[in-house]
PDB file of C-alpha atoms in Angstrom:
ATOM      1  CA  MET A   1       4.820 -23.018   8.371  1.00 53.00           C
ATOM      2  CA  THR A   2       3.282 -26.066  10.528  1.00 71.00           C
ATOM      3  CA  ASP A   3       4.321 -29.504   9.929  1.00 89.00           C
ATOM      4  CA  LEU A   4       2.298 -31.373   7.535  1.00 96.00           C
ATOM      5  CA  VAL A   5       0.869 -34.848   8.576  1.00 97.00           C
ATOM      6  CA  VAL A   6      -0.100 -37.035   5.860  1.00 98.00           C
ATOM      7  CA  ARG A   7      -1.631 -40.282   6.745  1.00 98.00           C
ATOM      8  CA  PRO A   8      -4.337 -43.037   5.950  1.00 97.00           C
ATOM      9  CA  LEU A   9      -7.715 -42.310   7.502  1.00 95.00           C
ATOM     10  CA  GLU A  10      -8.194 -44.850  10.480  1.00 94.00           C
ATOM     11  CA  ALA A  11     -11.381 -46.818  11.309  1.00 91.00           C
ATOM     12  CA  GLY A  12     -14.039 -44.404  12.853  1.00 91.00           C
ATOM     13  CA  GLU A  13     -12.735 -41.128  11.074  1.00 93.00           C
ATOM     14  CA  GLU A  14     -15.078 -40.628   8.662  1.00 92.00           C
ATOM     15  CA  SER A  15     -16.055 -37.052  10.157  1.00 94.00           C
ATOM     16  CA  LEU A  16     -12.542 -36.030   9.777  1.00 95.00           C
ATOM     17  CA  PHE A  17     -12.610 -36.919   6.011  1.00 95.00           C
ATOM     18  CA  THR A  18     -16.021 -34.991   5.418  1.00 93.00           C
ATOM     19  CA  SER A  19     -14.581 -32.165   7.590  1.00 96.00           C
ATOM     20  CA  LEU A  20     -12.828 -30.459   4.656  1.00 95.00           C
ATOM     21  CA  PRO A  21     -15.642 -28.021   2.768  1.00 91.00           C
ATOM     22  CA  ASP A  22     -16.947 -29.205  -0.427  1.00 88.00           C
ATOM     23  CA  ARG A  23     -18.293 -26.656  -2.867  1.00 89.00           C
ATOM     24  CA  GLY A  24     -20.003 -29.755  -4.762  1.00 91.00           C
ATOM     25  CA  LEU A  25     -18.953 -28.703  -7.977  1.00 95.00           C
ATOM     26  CA  VAL A  26     -16.557 -31.363  -9.442  1.00 96.00           C
ATOM     27  CA  GLY A  27     -15.929 -34.915  -8.459  1.00 93.00           C
ATOM     28  CA  ARG A  28     -17.983 -37.477  -6.680  1.00 88.00           C
ATOM     29  CA  SER A  29     -20.691 -35.091  -5.105  1.00 84.00           C
ATOM     30  CA  LEU A  30     -21.813 -34.803  -8.789  1.00 86.00           C
ATOM     31  CA  LEU A  31     -22.958 -38.357  -8.551  1.00 83.00           C
ATOM     32  CA  GLY A  32     -25.009 -37.962  -5.872  1.00 75.00           C
ATOM     33  CA  LYS A  33     -23.269 -39.946  -3.021  1.00 72.00           C
ATOM     34  CA  ASP A  34     -21.205 -38.712  -0.108  1.00 79.00           C
ATOM     35  CA  TYR A  35     -18.135 -40.482   1.519  1.00 83.00           C
ATOM     36  CA  ARG A  36     -20.185 -42.871   3.457  1.00 78.00           C
ATOM     37  CA  GLU A  37     -22.206 -44.120   0.956  1.00 73.00           C
ATOM     38  CA  ALA A  38     -19.548 -44.602  -1.440  1.00 73.00           C
ATOM     39  CA  ASP A  39     -18.080 -47.896  -0.094  1.00 77.00           C
ATOM     40  CA  TYR A  40     -14.463 -46.555   0.546  1.00 88.00           C
ATOM     41  CA  GLN A  41     -11.985 -48.313   3.090  1.00 90.00           C
ATOM     42  CA  PRO A  42     -10.060 -46.630   5.739  1.00 91.00           C
ATOM     43  CA  GLY A  43      -6.667 -47.670   4.357  1.00 93.00           C
ATOM     44  CA  ARG A  44      -7.531 -46.434   0.974  1.00 95.00           C
ATOM     45  CA  THR A  45      -8.373 -42.887   2.016  1.00 96.00           C
ATOM     46  CA  TRP A  46      -5.817 -40.480   2.996  1.00 98.00           C
ATOM     47  CA  VAL A  47      -5.712 -37.074   4.414  1.00 98.00           C
ATOM     48  CA  ALA A  48      -3.280 -34.223   5.109  1.00 98.00           C
ATOM     49  CA  LEU A  49      -3.534 -32.236   8.061  1.00 98.00           C
ATOM     50  CA  ARG A  50      -2.063 -28.933   9.580  1.00 96.00           C
ATOM     51  CA  ASP A  51      -2.735 -28.533  13.308  1.00 95.00           C
ATOM     52  CA  ASP A  52      -5.194 -31.477  13.084  1.00 94.00           C
ATOM     53  CA  VAL A  53      -7.014 -29.524  10.181  1.00 97.00           C
ATOM     54  CA  VAL A  54      -7.657 -31.359   6.905  1.00 98.00           C
ATOM     55  CA  VAL A  55      -6.252 -29.530   3.973  1.00 98.00           C
ATOM     56  CA  ALA A  56      -6.278 -32.069   1.407  1.00 98.00           C
ATOM     57  CA  ARG A  57      -7.826 -35.557   1.079  1.00 97.00           C
ATOM     58  CA  ALA A  58      -8.146 -38.338  -1.578  1.00 97.00           C
ATOM     59  CA  ALA A  59     -10.109 -41.670  -1.372  1.00 97.00           C
ATOM     60  CA  TRP A  60      -9.187 -44.878  -3.752  1.00 96.00           C
ATOM     61  CA  TRP A  61     -12.162 -46.942  -4.755  1.00 93.00           C
ATOM     62  CA  SER A  62     -12.369 -50.626  -5.250  1.00 91.00           C
ATOM     63  CA  GLY A  63     -14.928 -53.289  -5.462  1.00 87.00           C
ATOM     64  CA  PRO A  64     -15.757 -55.281  -2.311  1.00 85.00           C
ATOM     65  CA  ASP A  65     -13.372 -58.253  -3.424  1.00 86.00           C
ATOM     66  CA  ASP A  66     -10.688 -56.308  -4.869  1.00 90.00           C
ATOM     67  CA  GLU A  67      -7.213 -56.568  -3.341  1.00 89.00           C
ATOM     68  CA  GLU A  68      -5.774 -53.357  -4.455  1.00 92.00           C
ATOM     69  CA  PRO A  69      -7.667 -50.187  -5.483  1.00 95.00           C
ATOM     70  CA  ILE A  70      -9.281 -49.660  -8.835  1.00 93.00           C
ATOM     71  CA  ALA A  71      -9.119 -45.594  -9.239  1.00 96.00           C
ATOM     72  CA  LEU A  72      -8.739 -42.272  -7.371  1.00 97.00           C
ATOM     73  CA  ASP A  73     -11.920 -40.749  -7.778  1.00 93.00           C
ATOM     74  CA  TRP A  74     -12.195 -38.389  -4.751  1.00 96.00           C
ATOM     75  CA  PHE A  75      -9.590 -35.722  -4.499  1.00 97.00           C
ATOM     76  CA  ASP A  76      -9.590 -32.095  -3.129  1.00 96.00           C
ATOM     77  CA  PHE A  77      -7.693 -29.542  -1.087  1.00 97.00           C
ATOM     78  CA  THR A  78      -7.279 -25.966   0.440  1.00 97.00           C
ATOM     79  CA  ASP A  79      -3.744 -26.220   0.058  1.00 98.00           C
ATOM     80  CA  PHE A  80      -1.985 -27.132  -3.369  1.00 98.00           C
ATOM     81  CA  ASP A  81       1.260 -28.403  -1.930  1.00 98.00           C
ATOM     82  CA  ALA A  82      -0.223 -30.577   0.365  1.00 98.00           C
ATOM     83  CA  ALA A  83      -2.292 -32.200  -2.263  1.00 98.00           C
ATOM     84  CA  VAL A  84       0.656 -33.011  -4.351  1.00 98.00           C
ATOM     85  CA  HIS A  85       2.385 -34.377  -1.278  1.00 98.00           C
ATOM     86  CA  LEU A  86      -0.609 -36.430  -0.405  1.00 98.00           C
ATOM     87  CA  LEU A  87      -0.639 -38.107  -3.767  1.00 98.00           C
ATOM     88  CA  THR A  88       3.075 -38.701  -4.009  1.00 98.00           C
ATOM     89  CA  ARG A  89       3.068 -40.183  -0.464  1.00 97.00           C
ATOM     90  CA  ALA A  90       0.330 -42.377  -0.728  1.00 97.00           C
ATOM     91  CA  PRO A  91       1.087 -45.754  -2.198  1.00 96.00           C
ATOM     92  CA  PHE A  92      -1.614 -46.078  -4.977  1.00 96.00           C
ATOM     93  CA  ARG A  93      -0.489 -45.841  -8.683  1.00 94.00           C
ATOM     94  CA  VAL A  94      -3.957 -45.927 -10.270  1.00 97.00           C
ATOM     95  CA  GLU A  95      -5.993 -43.707 -12.783  1.00 98.00           C
ATOM     96  CA  TYR A  96      -7.394 -40.491 -11.371  1.00 98.00           C
ATOM     97  CA  SER A  97     -11.209 -40.208 -12.609  1.00 97.00           C
ATOM     98  CA  LEU A  98     -12.208 -36.551 -12.307  1.00 98.00           C
ATOM     99  CA  THR A  99     -15.869 -36.157 -12.825  1.00 97.00           C
ATOM    100  CA  THR A 100     -17.098 -32.718 -13.962  1.00 98.00           C
ATOM    101  CA  PRO A 101     -20.336 -31.089 -15.258  1.00 97.00           C
ATOM    102  CA  PRO A 102     -20.784 -30.953 -19.132  1.00 96.00           C
ATOM    103  CA  ALA A 103     -19.160 -28.068 -20.533  1.00 94.00           C
ATOM    104  CA  TRP A 104     -17.151 -27.425 -17.286  1.00 97.00           C
ATOM    105  CA  GLN A 105     -15.116 -25.269 -19.345  1.00 97.00           C
ATOM    106  CA  ASP A 106     -17.835 -22.523 -19.789  1.00 97.00           C
ATOM    107  CA  ASP A 107     -18.174 -21.969 -15.829  1.00 97.00           C
ATOM    108  CA  PRO A 108     -15.212 -20.142 -14.295  1.00 98.00           C
ATOM    109  CA  ASP A 109     -15.726 -21.362 -10.842  1.00 97.00           C
ATOM    110  CA  VAL A 110     -16.185 -24.940 -12.056  1.00 97.00           C
ATOM    111  CA  ALA A 111     -12.950 -24.616 -14.628  1.00 98.00           C
ATOM    112  CA  HIS A 112     -10.856 -23.419 -11.543  1.00 97.00           C
ATOM    113  CA  GLU A 113     -12.071 -26.224  -9.731  1.00 97.00           C
ATOM    114  CA  VAL A 114     -10.974 -28.879 -12.455  1.00 98.00           C
ATOM    115  CA  ASN A 115      -7.830 -26.977 -13.477  1.00 98.00           C
ATOM    116  CA  VAL A 116      -6.333 -26.901 -10.065  1.00 98.00           C
ATOM    117  CA  ARG A 117      -6.987 -30.707  -9.613  1.00 98.00           C
ATOM    118  CA  VAL A 118      -5.472 -31.643 -12.823  1.00 98.00           C
ATOM    119  CA  GLU A 119      -2.522 -29.498 -12.188  1.00 98.00           C
ATOM    120  CA  ALA A 120      -1.795 -30.705  -8.645  1.00 98.00           C
ATOM    121  CA  ALA A 121      -2.221 -34.500 -10.087  1.00 98.00           C
ATOM    122  CA  GLU A 122       0.369 -33.745 -12.863  1.00 98.00           C
ATOM    123  CA  LYS A 123       3.007 -32.219 -10.373  1.00 98.00           C
ATOM    124  CA  ALA A 124       2.458 -35.433  -8.790  1.00 98.00           C
ATOM    125  CA  GLY A 125       3.196 -37.516 -11.609  1.00 98.00           C
ATOM    126  CA  TYR A 126       0.029 -38.135 -13.394  1.00 98.00           C
ATOM    127  CA  ARG A 127      -0.874 -37.055 -17.191  1.00 98.00           C
ATOM    128  CA  LYS A 128      -4.258 -36.732 -18.811  1.00 98.00           C
ATOM    129  CA  LEU A 129      -4.994 -39.292 -21.079  1.00 98.00           C
ATOM    130  CA  VAL A 130      -8.705 -38.496 -22.006  1.00 98.00           C
ATOM    131  CA  GLU A 131     -11.788 -36.638 -21.372  1.00 98.00           C
ATOM    132  CA  ARG A 132     -15.101 -38.902 -21.645  1.00 98.00           C
ATOM    133  CA  TYR A 133     -18.661 -38.313 -21.786  1.00 98.00           C
ATOM    134  CA  ARG A 134     -20.884 -39.910 -18.874  1.00 98.00           C
ATOM    135  CA  TYR A 135     -24.483 -40.643 -19.922  1.00 98.00           C
ATOM    136  CA  SER A 136     -27.402 -41.714 -17.679  1.00 97.00           C
ATOM    137  CA  TRP A 137     -30.419 -43.274 -19.637  1.00 98.00           C
ATOM    138  CA  THR A 138     -33.874 -43.539 -17.835  1.00 98.00           C
ATOM    139  CA  ALA A 139     -37.325 -44.716 -19.386  1.00 95.00           C
ATOM    140  CA  GLU A 140     -38.051 -41.089 -19.574  1.00 97.00           C
ATOM    141  CA  ASN A 141     -35.555 -40.772 -22.334  1.00 97.00           C
ATOM    142  CA  GLY A 142     -37.631 -43.376 -24.408  1.00 97.00           C
ATOM    143  CA  LEU A 143     -36.742 -47.077 -25.467  1.00 97.00           C
ATOM    144  CA  PRO A 144     -35.180 -46.481 -28.968  1.00 97.00           C
ATOM    145  CA  GLU A 145     -36.606 -48.980 -31.395  1.00 97.00           C
ATOM    146  CA  ARG A 146     -34.682 -51.620 -32.798  1.00 98.00           C
ATOM    147  CA  PRO A 147     -33.000 -51.479 -36.263  1.00 98.00           C
ATOM    148  CA  GLY A 148     -33.620 -55.028 -36.978  1.00 97.00           C
ATOM    149  CA  ARG A 149     -30.437 -55.305 -39.181  1.00 98.00           C
ATOM    150  CA  LEU A 150     -28.359 -57.647 -36.802  1.00 98.00           C
ATOM    151  CA  GLU A 151     -28.967 -60.949 -35.359  1.00 98.00           C
ATOM    152  CA  PHE A 152     -27.646 -61.333 -31.815  1.00 98.00           C
ATOM    153  CA  ARG A 153     -26.465 -64.600 -30.419  1.00 98.00           C
ATOM    154  CA  PRO A 154     -25.079 -65.530 -26.830  1.00 97.00           C
ATOM    155  CA  GLU A 155     -21.564 -66.570 -26.764  1.00 97.00           C
ATOM    156  CA  PRO A 156     -20.425 -68.825 -23.842  1.00 97.00           C
ATOM    157  CA  ASP A 157     -16.745 -69.452 -25.022  1.00 98.00           C
ATOM    158  CA  ASP A 158     -14.500 -66.773 -23.761  1.00 98.00           C
ATOM    159  CA  ASP A 159     -11.841 -67.510 -26.409  1.00 98.00           C
ATOM    160  CA  VAL A 160     -14.195 -66.317 -29.021  1.00 98.00           C
ATOM    161  CA  VAL A 161     -15.123 -63.133 -27.108  1.00 98.00           C
ATOM    162  CA  LEU A 162     -11.335 -62.764 -26.675  1.00 98.00           C
ATOM    163  CA  GLY A 163     -10.810 -63.129 -30.439  1.00 98.00           C
ATOM    164  CA  VAL A 164     -13.587 -60.272 -31.005  1.00 98.00           C
ATOM    165  CA  PHE A 165     -11.504 -58.041 -28.650  1.00 98.00           C
ATOM    166  CA  ARG A 166      -8.203 -58.563 -30.497  1.00 98.00           C
ATOM    167  CA  ARG A 167      -9.836 -57.762 -33.907  1.00 97.00           C
ATOM    168  CA  VAL A 168     -11.892 -54.408 -32.635  1.00 97.00           C
ATOM    169  CA  ASN A 169      -8.902 -53.534 -30.407  1.00 96.00           C
ATOM    170  CA  ALA A 170      -6.286 -53.499 -33.332  1.00 94.00           C
ATOM    171  CA  ASP A 171      -7.612 -49.912 -34.256  1.00 94.00           C
ATOM    172  CA  SER A 172      -9.614 -48.890 -31.544  1.00 96.00           C
ATOM    173  CA  LEU A 173     -10.629 -45.027 -31.261  1.00 95.00           C
ATOM    174  CA  ASP A 174     -10.724 -45.664 -27.094  1.00 97.00           C
ATOM    175  CA  ALA A 175      -7.562 -43.863 -25.466  1.00 98.00           C
ATOM    176  CA  HIS A 176      -7.381 -46.673 -22.623  1.00 98.00           C
ATOM    177  CA  VAL A 177      -7.110 -49.457 -25.321  1.00 98.00           C
ATOM    178  CA  ARG A 178      -4.981 -47.336 -27.566  1.00 97.00           C
ATOM    179  CA  ARG A 179      -2.518 -46.925 -24.285  1.00 98.00           C
ATOM    180  CA  THR A 180      -2.404 -50.505 -23.483  1.00 98.00           C
ATOM    181  CA  VAL A 181      -1.888 -51.774 -27.140  1.00 98.00           C
ATOM    182  CA  ALA A 182       1.140 -49.206 -27.493  1.00 97.00           C
ATOM    183  CA  GLU A 183       2.672 -50.305 -24.073  1.00 97.00           C
ATOM    184  CA  HIS A 184       1.871 -54.161 -24.063  1.00 98.00           C
ATOM    185  CA  GLY A 185       0.415 -55.174 -27.224  1.00 98.00           C
ATOM    186  CA  VAL A 186      -3.288 -56.340 -28.753  1.00 98.00           C
ATOM    187  CA  GLU A 187      -3.021 -59.462 -26.873  1.00 98.00           C
ATOM    188  CA  ALA A 188      -2.836 -57.843 -23.510  1.00 98.00           C
ATOM    189  CA  ALA A 189      -5.390 -55.069 -24.427  1.00 98.00           C
ATOM    190  CA  ALA A 190      -7.772 -57.917 -25.503  1.00 98.00           C
ATOM    191  CA  GLN A 191      -7.341 -59.701 -22.406  1.00 98.00           C
ATOM    192  CA  GLU A 192      -7.608 -56.605 -20.368  1.00 98.00           C
ATOM    193  CA  ASP A 193     -11.174 -56.146 -21.873  1.00 98.00           C
ATOM    194  CA  LEU A 194     -12.321 -59.705 -20.943  1.00 98.00           C
ATOM    195  CA  ASP A 195     -11.021 -59.215 -17.322  1.00 97.00           C
ATOM    196  CA  ILE A 196     -12.753 -56.034 -16.689  1.00 97.00           C
ATOM    197  CA  MET A 197     -16.113 -57.519 -18.228  1.00 98.00           C
ATOM    198  CA  ARG A 198     -15.436 -60.642 -16.324  1.00 97.00           C
ATOM    199  CA  TRP A 199     -14.863 -58.675 -12.916  1.00 96.00           C
ATOM    200  CA  MET A 200     -18.516 -57.021 -13.229  1.00 96.00           C
ATOM    201  CA  PRO A 201     -21.062 -58.411 -10.906  1.00 96.00           C
ATOM    202  CA  ALA A 202     -23.312 -59.306 -13.982  1.00 97.00           C
ATOM    203  CA  PRO A 203     -24.411 -62.570 -15.462  1.00 97.00           C
ATOM    204  CA  ARG A 204     -21.945 -63.999 -18.149  1.00 97.00           C
ATOM    205  CA  GLU A 205     -25.015 -64.896 -20.109  1.00 97.00           C
ATOM    206  CA  TRP A 206     -25.867 -61.471 -20.959  1.00 98.00           C
ATOM    207  CA  TRP A 207     -23.350 -60.890 -23.557  1.00 98.00           C
ATOM    208  CA  ARG A 208     -23.868 -61.489 -27.233  1.00 98.00           C
ATOM    209  CA  LEU A 209     -22.472 -61.400 -30.534  1.00 98.00           C
ATOM    210  CA  ALA A 210     -24.083 -59.579 -33.483  1.00 98.00           C
ATOM    211  CA  TYR A 211     -24.325 -60.831 -37.165  1.00 98.00           C
ATOM    212  CA  THR A 212     -25.526 -59.740 -40.337  1.00 98.00           C
ATOM    213  CA  ARG A 213     -28.233 -61.126 -42.164  1.00 96.00           C
ATOM    214  CA  GLU A 214     -25.320 -62.896 -44.368  1.00 97.00           C
ATOM    215  CA  GLY A 215     -24.182 -64.617 -41.249  1.00 98.00           C
ATOM    216  CA  ALA A 216     -20.959 -62.184 -40.814  1.00 98.00           C
ATOM    217  CA  LEU A 217     -19.454 -61.162 -37.599  1.00 98.00           C
ATOM    218  CA  ALA A 218     -20.650 -57.598 -36.985  1.00 98.00           C
ATOM    219  CA  GLY A 219     -19.430 -56.899 -33.455  1.00 98.00           C
ATOM    220  CA  LEU A 220     -20.661 -57.538 -29.884  1.00 98.00           C
ATOM    221  CA  ALA A 221     -23.031 -56.119 -27.170  1.00 98.00           C
ATOM    222  CA  LEU A 222     -22.037 -56.594 -23.747  1.00 98.00           C
ATOM    223  CA  PRO A 223     -24.663 -55.092 -21.324  1.00 98.00           C
ATOM    224  CA  SER A 224     -23.677 -55.332 -17.879  1.00 98.00           C
ATOM    225  CA  ARG A 225     -24.068 -53.799 -14.307  1.00 97.00           C
ATOM    226  CA  ASN A 226     -21.126 -52.331 -11.956  1.00 93.00           C
ATOM    227  CA  TYR A 227     -21.494 -52.527  -8.079  1.00 89.00           C
ATOM    228  CA  HIS A 228     -23.896 -49.496  -8.649  1.00 89.00           C
ATOM    229  CA  ASP A 229     -25.766 -49.374 -11.997  1.00 95.00           C
ATOM    230  CA  PRO A 230     -26.781 -51.333 -14.897  1.00 98.00           C
ATOM    231  CA  VAL A 231     -24.344 -50.375 -17.610  1.00 98.00           C
ATOM    232  CA  ILE A 232     -23.508 -50.605 -21.190  1.00 98.00           C
ATOM    233  CA  GLY A 233     -20.278 -52.584 -20.628  1.00 98.00           C
ATOM    234  CA  TYR A 234     -18.788 -52.878 -24.095  1.00 98.00           C
ATOM    235  CA  ILE A 235     -19.988 -51.724 -27.565  1.00 97.00           C
ATOM    236  CA  ALA A 236     -17.746 -52.716 -30.698  1.00 97.00           C
ATOM    237  CA  VAL A 237     -18.016 -53.163 -34.463  1.00 98.00           C
ATOM    238  CA  VAL A 238     -15.148 -55.407 -36.144  1.00 98.00           C
ATOM    239  CA  PRO A 239     -13.058 -53.417 -38.168  1.00 97.00           C
ATOM    240  CA  GLU A 240     -14.387 -54.716 -41.612  1.00 97.00           C
ATOM    241  CA  GLN A 241     -18.094 -53.817 -40.766  1.00 97.00           C
ATOM    242  CA  ARG A 242     -17.357 -50.527 -40.017  1.00 96.00           C
ATOM    243  CA  GLY A 243     -19.331 -47.761 -41.901  1.00 95.00           C
ATOM    244  CA  HIS A 244     -22.665 -49.001 -41.402  1.00 97.00           C
ATOM    245  CA  SER A 245     -23.726 -47.505 -38.105  1.00 97.00           C
ATOM    246  CA  TYR A 246     -23.945 -50.604 -36.415  1.00 98.00           C
ATOM    247  CA  ALA A 247     -22.710 -49.356 -33.061  1.00 98.00           C
ATOM    248  CA  TYR A 248     -26.200 -47.718 -32.999  1.00 98.00           C
ATOM    249  CA  ASP A 249     -27.619 -51.361 -33.442  1.00 98.00           C
ATOM    250  CA  LEU A 250     -25.569 -52.807 -30.764  1.00 98.00           C
ATOM    251  CA  LEU A 251     -26.335 -50.033 -28.372  1.00 98.00           C
ATOM    252  CA  VAL A 252     -29.972 -50.305 -28.671  1.00 98.00           C
ATOM    253  CA  GLU A 253     -29.848 -53.936 -28.346  1.00 98.00           C
ATOM    254  CA  ALA A 254     -28.044 -53.791 -25.073  1.00 98.00           C
ATOM    255  CA  THR A 255     -30.376 -51.250 -24.001  1.00 98.00           C
ATOM    256  CA  HIS A 256     -33.570 -53.335 -24.727  1.00 98.00           C
ATOM    257  CA  ASP A 257     -31.675 -56.116 -22.885  1.00 98.00           C
ATOM    258  CA  LEU A 258     -30.858 -54.476 -19.791  1.00 98.00           C
ATOM    259  CA  VAL A 259     -34.537 -53.026 -19.680  1.00 98.00           C
ATOM    260  CA  ALA A 260     -35.838 -56.600 -20.046  1.00 98.00           C
ATOM    261  CA  TYR A 261     -33.577 -57.508 -16.850  1.00 97.00           C
ATOM    262  CA  GLY A 262     -35.028 -54.792 -14.869  1.00 97.00           C
ATOM    263  CA  ALA A 263     -33.187 -51.790 -15.541  1.00 98.00           C
ATOM    264  CA  ASP A 264     -34.820 -48.602 -15.166  1.00 96.00           C
ATOM    265  CA  ARG A 265     -31.533 -46.343 -15.409  1.00 97.00           C
ATOM    266  CA  ILE A 266     -28.530 -47.276 -17.318  1.00 98.00           C
ATOM    267  CA  VAL A 267     -24.968 -45.800 -17.039  1.00 98.00           C
ATOM    268  CA  ALA A 268     -22.695 -45.724 -20.097  1.00 98.00           C
ATOM    269  CA  ALA A 269     -19.345 -43.791 -21.204  1.00 98.00           C
ATOM    270  CA  THR A 270     -17.340 -43.092 -24.177  1.00 98.00           C
ATOM    271  CA  ASP A 271     -14.273 -40.823 -25.178  1.00 98.00           C
ATOM    272  CA  VAL A 272     -15.256 -37.439 -26.302  1.00 98.00           C
ATOM    273  CA  PRO A 273     -12.822 -38.135 -29.516  1.00 97.00           C
ATOM    274  CA  ASN A 274     -14.919 -41.189 -30.257  1.00 97.00           C
ATOM    275  CA  VAL A 275     -17.234 -39.294 -32.591  1.00 96.00           C
ATOM    276  CA  PRO A 276     -19.029 -42.419 -34.008  1.00 95.00           C
ATOM    277  CA  MET A 277     -19.756 -43.879 -30.521  1.00 97.00           C
ATOM    278  CA  ALA A 278     -20.876 -40.520 -29.089  1.00 98.00           C
ATOM    279  CA  LYS A 279     -23.283 -40.074 -32.227  1.00 97.00           C
ATOM    280  CA  ALA A 280     -24.638 -43.640 -31.578  1.00 98.00           C
ATOM    281  CA  PHE A 281     -25.665 -42.622 -27.878  1.00 98.00           C
ATOM    282  CA  ALA A 282     -27.225 -39.125 -28.907  1.00 98.00           C
ATOM    283  CA  LYS A 283     -29.239 -41.037 -31.518  1.00 98.00           C
ATOM    284  CA  ALA A 284     -30.517 -43.689 -29.067  1.00 98.00           C
ATOM    285  CA  GLY A 285     -31.503 -41.019 -26.500  1.00 98.00           C
ATOM    286  CA  TYR A 286     -28.841 -41.214 -24.023  1.00 98.00           C
ATOM    287  CA  PRO A 287     -28.273 -37.454 -22.490  1.00 98.00           C
ATOM    288  CA  VAL A 288     -24.773 -36.474 -21.341  1.00 98.00           C
ATOM    289  CA  THR A 289     -25.050 -36.168 -17.593  1.00 97.00           C
ATOM    290  CA  GLN A 290     -21.529 -35.547 -16.761  1.00 97.00           C
ATOM    291  CA  HIS A 291     -17.882 -35.565 -18.099  1.00 98.00           C
ATOM    292  CA  ARG A 292     -14.935 -37.413 -16.665  1.00 98.00           C
ATOM    293  CA  ILE A 293     -11.317 -36.633 -17.059  1.00 98.00           C
ATOM    294  CA  ASP A 294      -9.043 -39.616 -16.728  1.00 98.00           C
ATOM    295  CA  LEU A 295      -5.284 -39.060 -15.746  1.00 98.00           C
ATOM    296  CA  VAL A 296      -2.826 -41.942 -15.672  1.00 97.00           C
TER     297      VAL A 296
END
């Protein structure tokens, strides 16, 4: 067998990366952007070649100011062993986020594309953490009416917000939070969430805490935006206020806020096992547009 060459892409080699056929069934192509539009850096894009033909490729995404990649979100191949070797050889050890259509298990072709990628990633040392719903709200879905049960107030003090993160993360249903808590503790999980929210390029003034009519803290609603879209950055209800469906109130308020800030499209996500949050998104008119499988 011809020797395999695994290396990072060099500047100007975009056509080499795009030379691998893409069936468009899973991955970044489902989000409507090709490689050249996705702000990937050549040094964080790797290819595996046999006889100068690309047989596997991977691209790690990062924000414009990030010193290290945030996630692997482009990974496909025609040679399974080459793909495993590429992931093992590349120096980046960050989460692999695989985008799929909803109900991907029901289409044999799509299921094959998903399963073979997961198998290759697992052979390279990854493990599946969770599957997530990915939502995309537009004005056509209708703006849900505010329930009016909670009062929303801006909170400029990061320490106060950090304290709320501590409370909600102590028994969170979110798989990423639970993993961080298990490995590093509640304090680390809270700080991680705060850091993620501060990383997003949206005004800090958008964040708000929610209170009941009696003045008790109910949770927090943090509308935001990433480097591409307005997003529901974080929605959480404190433990003692759960059972009242306040997640829906928080989501509706964040939606109204983003629309007031000019959004005509809002992206959001939640874990498939997080049934209360998934119900809130469905009630608020957020359609599931993709699923995402996260491997760590």
